[in-house]
Amino acid sequence: MNEDKKLRVKKWVLMVLIGNMLPMSPVVAQHRKVLESDVCIYGGTSAGVIAAYTAMKMGKTAVLIEPGRHLGGLTSGGLGYTDIGNKYVVTGLARDFYRRIGAHYGKLEQWIFEPKVAESIFNDYVRRAGFPVLFERRIIRAGKKGNRIHTITLESTRRDSGQLTVRAKVFIDCSYEGDLMAAAGVSYAVGREANSRYQETINGVQLMEGHQFPDGIDPYKIPGDPGSGLLWGISTGSVAVPGAGDKKVQAYNYRITLTNVPENRLPIGKPDRYDPARYALLLRLKERQPWKSLKDIFIWSRMPNGKTDINNRGGFSTDLIGMNWAYPEAGYDERARIQQLHEDYTRGLLYFVGHDPRVPDFIREEMKQWGYPKDEYMDNDNWTPQLYIREARRMVGALVITQHHCTGEQVVTDGVGMAAYTMDSHNCDRQVVNGMVKNEGNVEVGGFDPYPVSYRAITPKQKEASNLLVPVCLSASHIAFGSIRMEPVFMVLGQSAAVAACLAIDQRVPVQQVDVTGIQKELKQNPLADGSAAEILIDNEDSTQVVIRGDWERKKRGGYGPSYLLGRSKAGVPPSVRFIPGVKKQGPYQIYAYFPKLKNTAIQTVARIHDGKSETRKTVGASDVQVQGQTSGEWVALGTYVLTPGQKAFVELSGSTPVADAILFVPGK
């Protein structure tokens, strides 16, 4: 950023920060109705923070609007057990975020963390870039001239101050609901497409085995008596034909943060509006599948410092199936009611498991070892304010990503990010099937390589909005969105959207006409958006920087990127893979090797590190690969070395039973 731009941005930020104090007085707010910015980002999710940070670092003024009181969305709202898929797809500022998490815990990067740590890092992005955040403001309408959005009008979420209008050159909708997109008249879908819509096979209605009830669970209040009515939480509809489309939305829940540290633990008390009848179906389930531990019905993931990230497991758990269908298009009051219902249900479930006499004593005692952490969500009764909105609106944009893109049958060339997670949908309904309770809608289909996410999927049709980007509620079918909808991917796409917004402003063109190669170049050359030297990452698939000798078996699952290599010695000749970084600037580099966590404990790799003048050797065994969280491998430090420019420096992996995957060179600061 040149000095003139820096000065302009600093003056603008100071003006806005001063002005932001005014709406606290409704009278003063009447005199300050319009705020102007180059880029307006709606939604203080993880993607929203990264987008605003990127725009500011690229010399534009940016304002971030967040209807709540916290930044980071679900990343700081309890989902500390990061859904990754493959760390290869986490690039740029998204990778920087997890590096900053790692620094907090004394590692290179980390994928499990406490909510308050995540939020502090998002707040630090705001501080370092200096952009204003308008908290407790939400959109009520968008003003358009032709296909161009010129303003959005906001109200106070507490409705205690006047309206505020934001005028911008480009808008980015980073909300989970797609409210700005919808207000601007952009086409979108809600629910599940029929398989026939995009010639898919796992969209629409699906009655599968995952997170399912076993056969034989009676659905009626009086077993065997339909006239007695259904137990709470079972819908009266019937299952449609497989693959049929509908407006049903996959279940929401809360990612629950509890602690078992006594000095930081608050007891799980009886919540308001508690109704034990809501959990009668759980008792039926446990009659058929007797209790063994809390992990019977919860995915109980441990976080640092004695905390948890608890998710849905099995037929009956934290997912409130079928109670959220109206949420995506509901008004704010109705959404608040739905959110409160989810909170009441979830708090009630925790209390029920810990206190209901029909639950075995040993389970109740196990539950009572846990409580709400005193040091989390202190302004919200120690409960996360962020409901896990897995899916709401999905834009129907210039290109719709489908199952075929996920599996690699169709490949785009205008990728501005990558995804790799399983095509995943939680259940959408709970019904009576052949006289038994069954959940419907769960899908978990993976086994494919990382794939690119098209720029056209985050842009609306130009005739509908020429200055809007949508990196969260992007253009994808229901089942493809289930693969993309991971927080790290949202951050990557948020950065890409901000880069595109800045280029559109500079080039004075609609966002649809921005040259994608320019976006890709900026993301590659300036991944942290601050002009710092980019790290050098070499995957075993990078043939221009990798020299392979000897006999290696290519393994397609469990490594970093599309594959990793497993060496096999033949005739006494050890296999080797040399990674050549092509250093451009001499200086210190921290070097790491990525190793998948393999069951074969005999695997051992020798690393030769040549700095261009001298050589160092290190040996890495299976015990050196310490994996935490939902990832198949980890970076292992090889040390810090001063590398000489050119092609002389390299890292070579070899041995009698070696593994070769990826090497990372991080320049010193």
mmCIF file of N, CA and C in Angstrom, residues 1-12:
data_model
loop_
_atom_site.group_PDB
_atom_site.id
_atom_site.type_symbol
_atom_site.label_atom_id
_atom_site.label_comp_id
_atom_site.label_asym_id
_atom_site.label_seq_id
_atom_site.Cartn_x
_atom_site.Cartn_y
_atom_site.Cartn_z
ATOM 1 N N MET A 1 0.839 -1.181 0.000
ATOM 2 C CA MET A 1 0.000 0.000 0.000
ATOM 3 C C MET A 1 0.883 1.243 0.000
ATOM 4 N N ASN A 2 0.632 2.212 -0.939
ATOM 5 C CA ASN A 2 1.465 3.407 -0.967
ATOM 6 C C ASN A 2 1.069 4.363 0.159
ATOM 7 N N GLU A 3 1.914 5.388 0.367
ATOM 8 C CA GLU A 3 1.718 6.273 1.519
ATOM 9 C C GLU A 3 0.421 7.067 1.432
ATOM 10 N N ASP A 4 0.033 7.502 0.197
ATOM 11 C CA ASP A 4 -1.218 8.250 0.050
ATOM 12 C C ASP A 4 -2.415 7.400 0.471
ATOM 13 N N LYS A 5 -2.392 6.124 0.039
ATOM 14 C CA LYS A 5 -3.494 5.236 0.414
ATOM 15 C C LYS A 5 -3.514 5.001 1.909
ATOM 16 N N LYS A 6 -2.332 4.811 2.496
ATOM 17 C CA LYS A 6 -2.254 4.590 3.940
ATOM 18 C C LYS A 6 -2.858 5.763 4.708
ATOM 19 N N LEU A 7 -2.526 6.979 4.291
ATOM 20 C CA LEU A 7 -3.029 8.167 4.968
ATOM 21 C C LEU A 7 -4.538 8.278 4.813
ATOM 22 N N ARG A 8 -5.028 7.985 3.595
ATOM 23 C CA ARG A 8 -6.462 8.068 3.347
ATOM 24 C C ARG A 8 -7.221 7.062 4.206
ATOM 25 N N VAL A 9 -6.682 5.843 4.292
ATOM 26 C CA VAL A 9 -7.338 4.813 5.085
ATOM 27 C C VAL A 9 -7.334 5.175 6.564
ATOM 28 N N LYS A 10 -6.191 5.688 7.060
ATOM 29 C CA LYS A 10 -6.107 6.047 8.473
ATOM 30 C C LYS A 10 -7.112 7.144 8.827
ATOM 31 N N LYS A 11 -7.225 8.160 7.961
ATOM 32 C CA LYS A 11 -8.181 9.244 8.214
ATOM 33 C C LYS A 11 -9.612 8.710 8.223
ATOM 34 N N TRP A 12 -9.907 7.803 7.260
ATOM 35 C CA TRP A 12 -11.257 7.251 7.174
ATOM 36 C C TRP A 12 -11.587 6.418 8.400
#
